[in-house]
mmCIF file of N, CA, C and O in Angstrom:
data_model
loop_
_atom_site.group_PDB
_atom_site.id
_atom_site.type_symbol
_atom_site.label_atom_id
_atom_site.label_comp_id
_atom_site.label_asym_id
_atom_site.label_seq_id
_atom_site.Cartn_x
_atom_site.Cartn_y
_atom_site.Cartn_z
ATOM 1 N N UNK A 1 0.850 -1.164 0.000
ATOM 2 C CA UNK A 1 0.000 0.000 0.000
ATOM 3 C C UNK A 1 0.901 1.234 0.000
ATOM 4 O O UNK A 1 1.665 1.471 0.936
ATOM 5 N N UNK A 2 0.806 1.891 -0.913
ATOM 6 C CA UNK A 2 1.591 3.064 -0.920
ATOM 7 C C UNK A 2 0.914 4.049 -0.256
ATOM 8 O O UNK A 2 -0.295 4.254 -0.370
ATOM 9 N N UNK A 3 2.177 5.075 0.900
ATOM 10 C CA UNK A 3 1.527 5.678 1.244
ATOM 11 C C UNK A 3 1.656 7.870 0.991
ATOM 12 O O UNK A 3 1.496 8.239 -0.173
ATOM 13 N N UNK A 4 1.803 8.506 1.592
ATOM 14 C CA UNK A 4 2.800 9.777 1.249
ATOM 15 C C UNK A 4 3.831 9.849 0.130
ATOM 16 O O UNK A 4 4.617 8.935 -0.120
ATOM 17 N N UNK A 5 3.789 10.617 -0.303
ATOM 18 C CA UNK A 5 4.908 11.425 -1.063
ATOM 19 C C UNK A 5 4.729 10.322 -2.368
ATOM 20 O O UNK A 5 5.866 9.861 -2.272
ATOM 21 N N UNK A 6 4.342 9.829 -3.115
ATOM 22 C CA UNK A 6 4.028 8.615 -4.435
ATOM 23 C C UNK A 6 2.915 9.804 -5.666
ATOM 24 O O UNK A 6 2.393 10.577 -4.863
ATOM 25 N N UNK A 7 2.632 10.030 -6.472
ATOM 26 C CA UNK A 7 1.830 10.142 -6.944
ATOM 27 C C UNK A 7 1.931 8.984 -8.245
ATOM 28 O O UNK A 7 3.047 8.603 -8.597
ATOM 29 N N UNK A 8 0.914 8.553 -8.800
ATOM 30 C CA UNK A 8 0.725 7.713 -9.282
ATOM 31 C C UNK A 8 2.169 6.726 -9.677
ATOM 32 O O UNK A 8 2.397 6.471 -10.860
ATOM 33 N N UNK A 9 2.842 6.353 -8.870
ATOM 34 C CA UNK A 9 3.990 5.296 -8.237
ATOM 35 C C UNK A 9 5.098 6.198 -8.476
ATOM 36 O O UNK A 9 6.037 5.667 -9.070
ATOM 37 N N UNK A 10 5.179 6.875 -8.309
ATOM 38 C CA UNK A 10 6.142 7.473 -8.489
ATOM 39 C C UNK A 10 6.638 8.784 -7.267
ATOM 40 O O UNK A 10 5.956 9.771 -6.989
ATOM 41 N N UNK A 11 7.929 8.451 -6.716
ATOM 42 C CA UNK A 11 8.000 9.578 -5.960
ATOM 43 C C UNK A 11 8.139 11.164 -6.162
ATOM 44 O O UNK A 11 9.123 11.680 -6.692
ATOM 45 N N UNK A 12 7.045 11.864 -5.682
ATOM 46 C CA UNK A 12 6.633 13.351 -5.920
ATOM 47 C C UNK A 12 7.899 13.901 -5.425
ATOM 48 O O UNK A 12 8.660 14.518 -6.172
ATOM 49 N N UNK A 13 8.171 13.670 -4.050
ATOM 50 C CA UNK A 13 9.439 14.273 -3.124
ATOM 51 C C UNK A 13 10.572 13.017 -3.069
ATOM 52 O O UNK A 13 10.413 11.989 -3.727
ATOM 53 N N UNK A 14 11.827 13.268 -2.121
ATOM 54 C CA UNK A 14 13.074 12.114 -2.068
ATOM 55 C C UNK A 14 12.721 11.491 -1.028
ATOM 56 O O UNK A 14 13.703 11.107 -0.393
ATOM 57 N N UNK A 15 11.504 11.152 -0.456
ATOM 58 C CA UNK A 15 11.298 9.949 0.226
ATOM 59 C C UNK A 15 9.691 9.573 0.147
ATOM 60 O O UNK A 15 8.949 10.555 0.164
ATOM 61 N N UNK A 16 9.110 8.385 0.069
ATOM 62 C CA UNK A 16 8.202 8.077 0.230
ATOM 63 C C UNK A 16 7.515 6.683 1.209
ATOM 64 O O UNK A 16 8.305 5.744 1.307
ATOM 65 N N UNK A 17 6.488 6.537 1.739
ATOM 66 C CA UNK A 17 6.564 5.495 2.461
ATOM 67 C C UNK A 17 5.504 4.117 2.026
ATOM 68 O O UNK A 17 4.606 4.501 1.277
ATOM 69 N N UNK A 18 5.442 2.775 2.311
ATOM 70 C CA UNK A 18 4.698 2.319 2.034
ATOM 71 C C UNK A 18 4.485 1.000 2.743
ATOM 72 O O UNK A 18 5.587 0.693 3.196
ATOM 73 N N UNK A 19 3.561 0.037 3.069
ATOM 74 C CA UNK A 19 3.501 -0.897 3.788
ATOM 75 C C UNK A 19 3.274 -1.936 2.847
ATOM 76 O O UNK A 19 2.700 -2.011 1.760
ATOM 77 N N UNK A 20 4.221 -3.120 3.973
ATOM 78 C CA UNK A 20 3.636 -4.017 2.931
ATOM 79 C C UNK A 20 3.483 -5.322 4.087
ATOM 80 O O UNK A 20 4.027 -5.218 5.186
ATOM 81 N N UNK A 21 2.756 -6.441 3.742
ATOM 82 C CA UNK A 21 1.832 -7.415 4.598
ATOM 83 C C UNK A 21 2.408 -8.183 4.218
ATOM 84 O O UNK A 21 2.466 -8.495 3.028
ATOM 85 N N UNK A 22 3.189 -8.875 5.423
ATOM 86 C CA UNK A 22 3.857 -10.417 4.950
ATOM 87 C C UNK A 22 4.764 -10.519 6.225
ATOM 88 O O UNK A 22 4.836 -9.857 7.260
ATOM 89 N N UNK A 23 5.506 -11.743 5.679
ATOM 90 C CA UNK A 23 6.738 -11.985 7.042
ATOM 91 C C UNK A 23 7.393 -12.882 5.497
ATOM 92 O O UNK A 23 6.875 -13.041 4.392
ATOM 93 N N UNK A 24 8.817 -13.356 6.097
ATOM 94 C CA UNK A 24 10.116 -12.983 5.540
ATOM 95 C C UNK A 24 10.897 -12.310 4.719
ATOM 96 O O UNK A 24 11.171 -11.173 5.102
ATOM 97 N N UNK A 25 11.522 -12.785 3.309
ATOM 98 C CA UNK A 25 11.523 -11.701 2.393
ATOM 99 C C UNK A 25 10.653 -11.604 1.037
ATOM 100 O O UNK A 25 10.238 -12.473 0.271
ATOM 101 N N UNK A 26 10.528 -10.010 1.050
ATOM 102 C CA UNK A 26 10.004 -9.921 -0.375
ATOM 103 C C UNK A 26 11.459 -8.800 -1.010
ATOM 104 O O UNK A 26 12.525 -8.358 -0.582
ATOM 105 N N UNK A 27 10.534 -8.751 -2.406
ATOM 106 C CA UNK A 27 11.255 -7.804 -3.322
ATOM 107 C C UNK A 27 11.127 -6.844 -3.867
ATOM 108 O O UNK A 27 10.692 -6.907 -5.017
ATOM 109 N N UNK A 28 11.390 -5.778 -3.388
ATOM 110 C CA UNK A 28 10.688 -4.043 -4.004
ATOM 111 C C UNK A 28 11.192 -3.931 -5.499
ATOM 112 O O UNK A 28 12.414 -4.080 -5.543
ATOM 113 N N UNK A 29 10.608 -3.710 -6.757
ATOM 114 C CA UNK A 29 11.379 -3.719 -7.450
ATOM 115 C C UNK A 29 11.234 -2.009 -7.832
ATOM 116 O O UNK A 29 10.078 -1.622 -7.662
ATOM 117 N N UNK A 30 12.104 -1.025 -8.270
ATOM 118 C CA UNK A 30 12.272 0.545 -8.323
ATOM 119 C C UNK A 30 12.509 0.428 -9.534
ATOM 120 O O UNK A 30 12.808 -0.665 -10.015
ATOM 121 N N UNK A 31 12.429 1.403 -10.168
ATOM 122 C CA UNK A 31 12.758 2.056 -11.481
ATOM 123 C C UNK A 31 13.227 3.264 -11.469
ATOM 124 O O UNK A 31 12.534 4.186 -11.039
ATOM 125 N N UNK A 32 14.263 3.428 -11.857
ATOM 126 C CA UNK A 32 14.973 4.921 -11.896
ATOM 127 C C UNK A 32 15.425 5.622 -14.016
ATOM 128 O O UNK A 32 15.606 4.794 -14.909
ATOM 129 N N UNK A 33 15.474 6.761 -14.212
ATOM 130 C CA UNK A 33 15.502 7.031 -15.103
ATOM 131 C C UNK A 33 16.709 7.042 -15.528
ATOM 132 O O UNK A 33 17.020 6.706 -16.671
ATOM 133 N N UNK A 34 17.950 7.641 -14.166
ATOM 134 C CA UNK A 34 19.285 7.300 -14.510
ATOM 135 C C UNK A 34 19.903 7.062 -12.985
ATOM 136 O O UNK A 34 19.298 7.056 -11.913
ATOM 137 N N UNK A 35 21.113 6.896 -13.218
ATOM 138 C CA UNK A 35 21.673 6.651 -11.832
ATOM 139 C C UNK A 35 21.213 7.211 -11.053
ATOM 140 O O UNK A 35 21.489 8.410 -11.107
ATOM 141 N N UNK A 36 20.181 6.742 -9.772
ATOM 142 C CA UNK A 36 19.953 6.841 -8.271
ATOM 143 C C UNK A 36 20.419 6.495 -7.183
ATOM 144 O O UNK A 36 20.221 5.292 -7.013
ATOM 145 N N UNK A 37 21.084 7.087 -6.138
ATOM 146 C CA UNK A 37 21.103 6.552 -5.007
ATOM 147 C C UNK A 37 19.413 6.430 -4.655
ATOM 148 O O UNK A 37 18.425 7.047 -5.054
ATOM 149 N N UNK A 38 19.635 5.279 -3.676
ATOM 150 C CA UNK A 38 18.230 4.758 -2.906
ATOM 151 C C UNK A 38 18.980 4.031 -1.753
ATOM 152 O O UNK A 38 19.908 3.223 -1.759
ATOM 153 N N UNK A 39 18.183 4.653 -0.676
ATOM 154 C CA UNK A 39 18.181 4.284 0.367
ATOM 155 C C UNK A 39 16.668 3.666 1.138
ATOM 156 O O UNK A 39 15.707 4.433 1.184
ATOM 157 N N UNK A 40 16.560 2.437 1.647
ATOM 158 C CA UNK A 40 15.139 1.857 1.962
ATOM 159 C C UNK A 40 15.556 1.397 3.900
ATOM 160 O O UNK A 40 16.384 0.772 4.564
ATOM 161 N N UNK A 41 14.746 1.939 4.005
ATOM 162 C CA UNK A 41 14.318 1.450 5.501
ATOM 163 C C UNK A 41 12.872 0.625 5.663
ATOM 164 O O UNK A 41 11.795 0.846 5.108
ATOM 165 N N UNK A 42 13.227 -0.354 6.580
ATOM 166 C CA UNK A 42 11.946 -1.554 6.680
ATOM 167 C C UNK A 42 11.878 -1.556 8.233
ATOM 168 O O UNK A 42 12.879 -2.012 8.785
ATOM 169 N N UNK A 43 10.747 -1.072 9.124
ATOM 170 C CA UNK A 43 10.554 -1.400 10.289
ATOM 171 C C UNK A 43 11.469 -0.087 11.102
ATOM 172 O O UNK A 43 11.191 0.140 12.280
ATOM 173 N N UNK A 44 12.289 0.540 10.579
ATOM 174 C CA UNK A 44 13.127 1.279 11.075
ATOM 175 C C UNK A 44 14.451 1.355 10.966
ATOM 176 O O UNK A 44 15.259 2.267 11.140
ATOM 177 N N UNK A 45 14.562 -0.158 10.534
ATOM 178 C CA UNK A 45 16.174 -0.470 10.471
ATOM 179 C C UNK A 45 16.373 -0.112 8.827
ATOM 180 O O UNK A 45 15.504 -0.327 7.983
ATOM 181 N N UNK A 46 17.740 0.499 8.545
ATOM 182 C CA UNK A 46 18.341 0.573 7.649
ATOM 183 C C UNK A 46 18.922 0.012 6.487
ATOM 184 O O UNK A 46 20.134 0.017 6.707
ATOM 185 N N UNK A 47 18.673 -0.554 5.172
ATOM 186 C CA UNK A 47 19.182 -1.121 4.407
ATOM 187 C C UNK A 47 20.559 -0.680 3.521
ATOM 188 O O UNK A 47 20.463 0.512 3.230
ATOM 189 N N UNK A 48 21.454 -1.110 3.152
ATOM 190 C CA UNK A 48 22.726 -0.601 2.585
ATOM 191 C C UNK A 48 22.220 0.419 1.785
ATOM 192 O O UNK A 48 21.367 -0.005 1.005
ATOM 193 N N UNK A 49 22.500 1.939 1.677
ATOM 194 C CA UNK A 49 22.130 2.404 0.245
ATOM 195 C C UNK A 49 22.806 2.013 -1.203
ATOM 196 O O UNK A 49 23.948 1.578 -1.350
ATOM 197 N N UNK A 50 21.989 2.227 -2.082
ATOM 198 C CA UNK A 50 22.641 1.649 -3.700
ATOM 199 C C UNK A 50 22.047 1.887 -4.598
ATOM 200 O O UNK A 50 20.819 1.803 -4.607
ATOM 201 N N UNK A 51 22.881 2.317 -5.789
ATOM 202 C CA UNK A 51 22.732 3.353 -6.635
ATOM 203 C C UNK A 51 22.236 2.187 -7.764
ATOM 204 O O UNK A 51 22.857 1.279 -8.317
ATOM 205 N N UNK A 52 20.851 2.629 -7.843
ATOM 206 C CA UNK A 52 20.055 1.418 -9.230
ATOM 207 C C UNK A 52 20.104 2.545 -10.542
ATOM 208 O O UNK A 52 19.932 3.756 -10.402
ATOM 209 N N UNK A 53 20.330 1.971 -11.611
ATOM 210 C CA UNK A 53 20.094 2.580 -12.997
ATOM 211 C C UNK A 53 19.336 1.316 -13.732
ATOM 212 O O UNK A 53 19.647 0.136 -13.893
ATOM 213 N N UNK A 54 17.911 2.313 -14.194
ATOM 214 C CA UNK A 54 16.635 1.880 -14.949
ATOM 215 C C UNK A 54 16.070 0.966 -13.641
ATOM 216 O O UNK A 54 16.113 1.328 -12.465
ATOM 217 N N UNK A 55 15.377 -0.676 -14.295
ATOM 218 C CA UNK A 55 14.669 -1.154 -12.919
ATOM 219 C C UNK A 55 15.130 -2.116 -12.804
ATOM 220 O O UNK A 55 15.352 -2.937 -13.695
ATOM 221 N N UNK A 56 15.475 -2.235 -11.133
ATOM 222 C CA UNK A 56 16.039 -3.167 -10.338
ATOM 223 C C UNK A 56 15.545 -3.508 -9.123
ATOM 224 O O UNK A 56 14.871 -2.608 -8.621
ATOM 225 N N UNK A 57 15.668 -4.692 -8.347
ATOM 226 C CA UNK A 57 14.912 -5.266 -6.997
ATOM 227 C C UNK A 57 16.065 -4.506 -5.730
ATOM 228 O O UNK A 57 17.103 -3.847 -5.791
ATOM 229 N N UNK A 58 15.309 -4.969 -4.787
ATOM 230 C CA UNK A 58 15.688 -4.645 -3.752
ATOM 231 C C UNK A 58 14.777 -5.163 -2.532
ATOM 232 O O UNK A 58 13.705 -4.845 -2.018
ATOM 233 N N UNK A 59 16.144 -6.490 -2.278
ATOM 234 C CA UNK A 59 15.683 -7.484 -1.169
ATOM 235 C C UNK A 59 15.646 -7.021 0.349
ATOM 236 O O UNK A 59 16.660 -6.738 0.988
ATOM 237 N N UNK A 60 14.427 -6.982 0.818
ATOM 238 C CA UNK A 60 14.041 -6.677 1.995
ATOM 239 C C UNK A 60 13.163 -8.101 3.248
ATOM 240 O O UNK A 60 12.148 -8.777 3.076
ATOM 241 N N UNK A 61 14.114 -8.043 4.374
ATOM 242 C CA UNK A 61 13.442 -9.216 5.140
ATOM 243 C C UNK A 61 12.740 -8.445 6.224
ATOM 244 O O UNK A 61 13.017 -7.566 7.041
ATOM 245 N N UNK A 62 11.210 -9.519 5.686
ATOM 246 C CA UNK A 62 10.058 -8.625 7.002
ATOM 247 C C UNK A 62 10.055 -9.841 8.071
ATOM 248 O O UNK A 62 9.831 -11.024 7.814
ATOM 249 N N UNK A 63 10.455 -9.081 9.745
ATOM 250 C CA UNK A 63 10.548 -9.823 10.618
ATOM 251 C C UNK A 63 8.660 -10.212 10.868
ATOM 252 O O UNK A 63 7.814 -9.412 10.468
ATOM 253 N N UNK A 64 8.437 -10.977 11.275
ATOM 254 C CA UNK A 64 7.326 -11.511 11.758
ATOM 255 C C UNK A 64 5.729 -11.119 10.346
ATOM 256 O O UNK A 64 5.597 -10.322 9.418
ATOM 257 N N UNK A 65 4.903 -12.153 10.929
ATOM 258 C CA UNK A 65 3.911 -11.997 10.054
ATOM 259 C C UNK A 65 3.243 -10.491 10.164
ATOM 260 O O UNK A 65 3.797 -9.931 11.110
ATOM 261 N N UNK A 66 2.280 -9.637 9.567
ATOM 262 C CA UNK A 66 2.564 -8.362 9.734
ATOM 263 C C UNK A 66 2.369 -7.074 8.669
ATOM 264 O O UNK A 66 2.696 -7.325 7.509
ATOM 265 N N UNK A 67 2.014 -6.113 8.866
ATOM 266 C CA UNK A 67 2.332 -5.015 8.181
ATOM 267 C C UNK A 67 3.803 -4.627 8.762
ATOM 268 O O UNK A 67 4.286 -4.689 9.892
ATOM 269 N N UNK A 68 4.360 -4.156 7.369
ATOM 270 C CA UNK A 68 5.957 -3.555 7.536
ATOM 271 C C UNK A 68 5.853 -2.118 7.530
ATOM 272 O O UNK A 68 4.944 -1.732 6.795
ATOM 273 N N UNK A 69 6.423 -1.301 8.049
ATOM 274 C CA UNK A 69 6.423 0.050 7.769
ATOM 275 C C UNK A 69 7.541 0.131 6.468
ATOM 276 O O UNK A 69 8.423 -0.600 6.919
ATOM 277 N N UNK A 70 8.057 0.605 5.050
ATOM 278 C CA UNK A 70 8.834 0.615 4.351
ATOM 279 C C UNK A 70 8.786 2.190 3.666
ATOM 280 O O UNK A 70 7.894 2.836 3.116
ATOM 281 N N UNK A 71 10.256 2.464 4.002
ATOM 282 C CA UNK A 71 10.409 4.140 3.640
ATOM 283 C C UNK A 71 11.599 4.045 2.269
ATOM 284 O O UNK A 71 12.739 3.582 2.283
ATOM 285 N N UNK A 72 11.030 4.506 1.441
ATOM 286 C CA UNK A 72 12.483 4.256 0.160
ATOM 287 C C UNK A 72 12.808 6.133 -0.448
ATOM 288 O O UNK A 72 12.132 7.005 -0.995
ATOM 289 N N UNK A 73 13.731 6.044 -0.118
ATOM 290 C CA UNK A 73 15.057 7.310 0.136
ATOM 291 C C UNK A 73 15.436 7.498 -1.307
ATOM 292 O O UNK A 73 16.551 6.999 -1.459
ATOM 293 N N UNK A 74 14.951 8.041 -2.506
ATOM 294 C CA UNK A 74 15.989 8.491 -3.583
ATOM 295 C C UNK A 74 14.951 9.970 -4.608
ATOM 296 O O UNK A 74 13.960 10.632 -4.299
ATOM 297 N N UNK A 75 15.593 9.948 -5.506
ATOM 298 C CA UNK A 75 15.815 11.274 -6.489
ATOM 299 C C UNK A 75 13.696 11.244 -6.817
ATOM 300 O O UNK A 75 12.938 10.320 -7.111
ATOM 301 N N UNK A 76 13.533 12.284 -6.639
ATOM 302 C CA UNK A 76 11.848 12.624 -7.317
ATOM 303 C C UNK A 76 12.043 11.569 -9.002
ATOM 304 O O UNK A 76 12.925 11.551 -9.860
ATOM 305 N N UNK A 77 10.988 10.962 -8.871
ATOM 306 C CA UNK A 77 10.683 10.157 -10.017
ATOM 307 C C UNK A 77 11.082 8.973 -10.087
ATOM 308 O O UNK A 77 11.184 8.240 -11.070
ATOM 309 N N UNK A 78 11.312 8.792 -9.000
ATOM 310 C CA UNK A 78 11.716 7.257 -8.546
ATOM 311 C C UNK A 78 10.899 6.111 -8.857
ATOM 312 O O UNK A 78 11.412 5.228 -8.170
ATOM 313 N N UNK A 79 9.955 5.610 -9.467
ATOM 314 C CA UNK A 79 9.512 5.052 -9.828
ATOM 315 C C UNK A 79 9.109 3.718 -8.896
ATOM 316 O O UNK A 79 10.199 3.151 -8.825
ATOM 317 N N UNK A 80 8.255 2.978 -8.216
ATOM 318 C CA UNK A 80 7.600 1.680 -7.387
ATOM 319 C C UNK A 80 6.920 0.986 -8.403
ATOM 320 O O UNK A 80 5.747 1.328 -8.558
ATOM 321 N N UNK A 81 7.359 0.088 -9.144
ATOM 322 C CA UNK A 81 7.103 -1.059 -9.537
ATOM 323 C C UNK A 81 6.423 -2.352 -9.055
ATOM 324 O O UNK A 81 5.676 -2.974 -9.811
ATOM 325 N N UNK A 82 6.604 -2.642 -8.162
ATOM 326 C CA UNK A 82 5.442 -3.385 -7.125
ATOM 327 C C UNK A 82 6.924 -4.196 -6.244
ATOM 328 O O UNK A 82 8.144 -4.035 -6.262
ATOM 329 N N UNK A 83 5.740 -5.294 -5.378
ATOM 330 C CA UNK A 83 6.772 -6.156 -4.575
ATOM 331 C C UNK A 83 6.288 -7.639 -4.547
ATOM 332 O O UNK A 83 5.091 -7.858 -4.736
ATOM 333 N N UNK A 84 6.811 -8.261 -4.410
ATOM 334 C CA UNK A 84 6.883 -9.946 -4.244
ATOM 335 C C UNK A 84 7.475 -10.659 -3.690
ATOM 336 O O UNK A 84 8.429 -10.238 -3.034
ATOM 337 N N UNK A 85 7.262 -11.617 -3.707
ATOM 338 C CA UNK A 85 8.419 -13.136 -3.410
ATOM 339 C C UNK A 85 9.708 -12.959 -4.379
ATOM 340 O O UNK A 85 9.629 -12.918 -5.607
ATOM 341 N N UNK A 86 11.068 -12.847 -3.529
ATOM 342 C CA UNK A 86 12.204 -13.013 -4.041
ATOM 343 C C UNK A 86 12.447 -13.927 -5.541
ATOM 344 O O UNK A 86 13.579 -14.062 -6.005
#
């Protein structure tokens, strides 16, 4: 569920937030237009930042069954592609 800062999947501002329902890992996949740093936080904790060019995943482990809180950190136009099973 996307939440703030997205307009139609896409980030308006350099951060946006979104939840997602599950327990272990899934896979955010982003789309960027050219080199982005992105930085993603899940639950609070911090994921490595890393610089995606065009669209690429980004493996995230959700502790317990659950809504996740998920905040993804990069350039306006960042693009959310959806999420899944690894």
């Amino acid at each position: 569920v996307l939440c703030d800062s997205w307009d139609d999947g896409a980030l308006a501002l350099d951060e946006g937030a979104l939840w997602l329902y599950g327990s272990g890992n899934a896979e955010l996949e982003l789309e960027a237009a050219g080199p982005t740093l992105v930085s993603v936080f899940v639950d609070g904790r911090s994921l490595a930042p890393r610089i995606l060019t065009g669209r690429d995943s980004v493996d995230v482990a959700l502790a317990g069954v659950g809504w996740h809180a998920v905040v993804v950190r990069g350039a306006p136009g960042l693009r959310f592609v959806g999420a899944g099973d690894p």
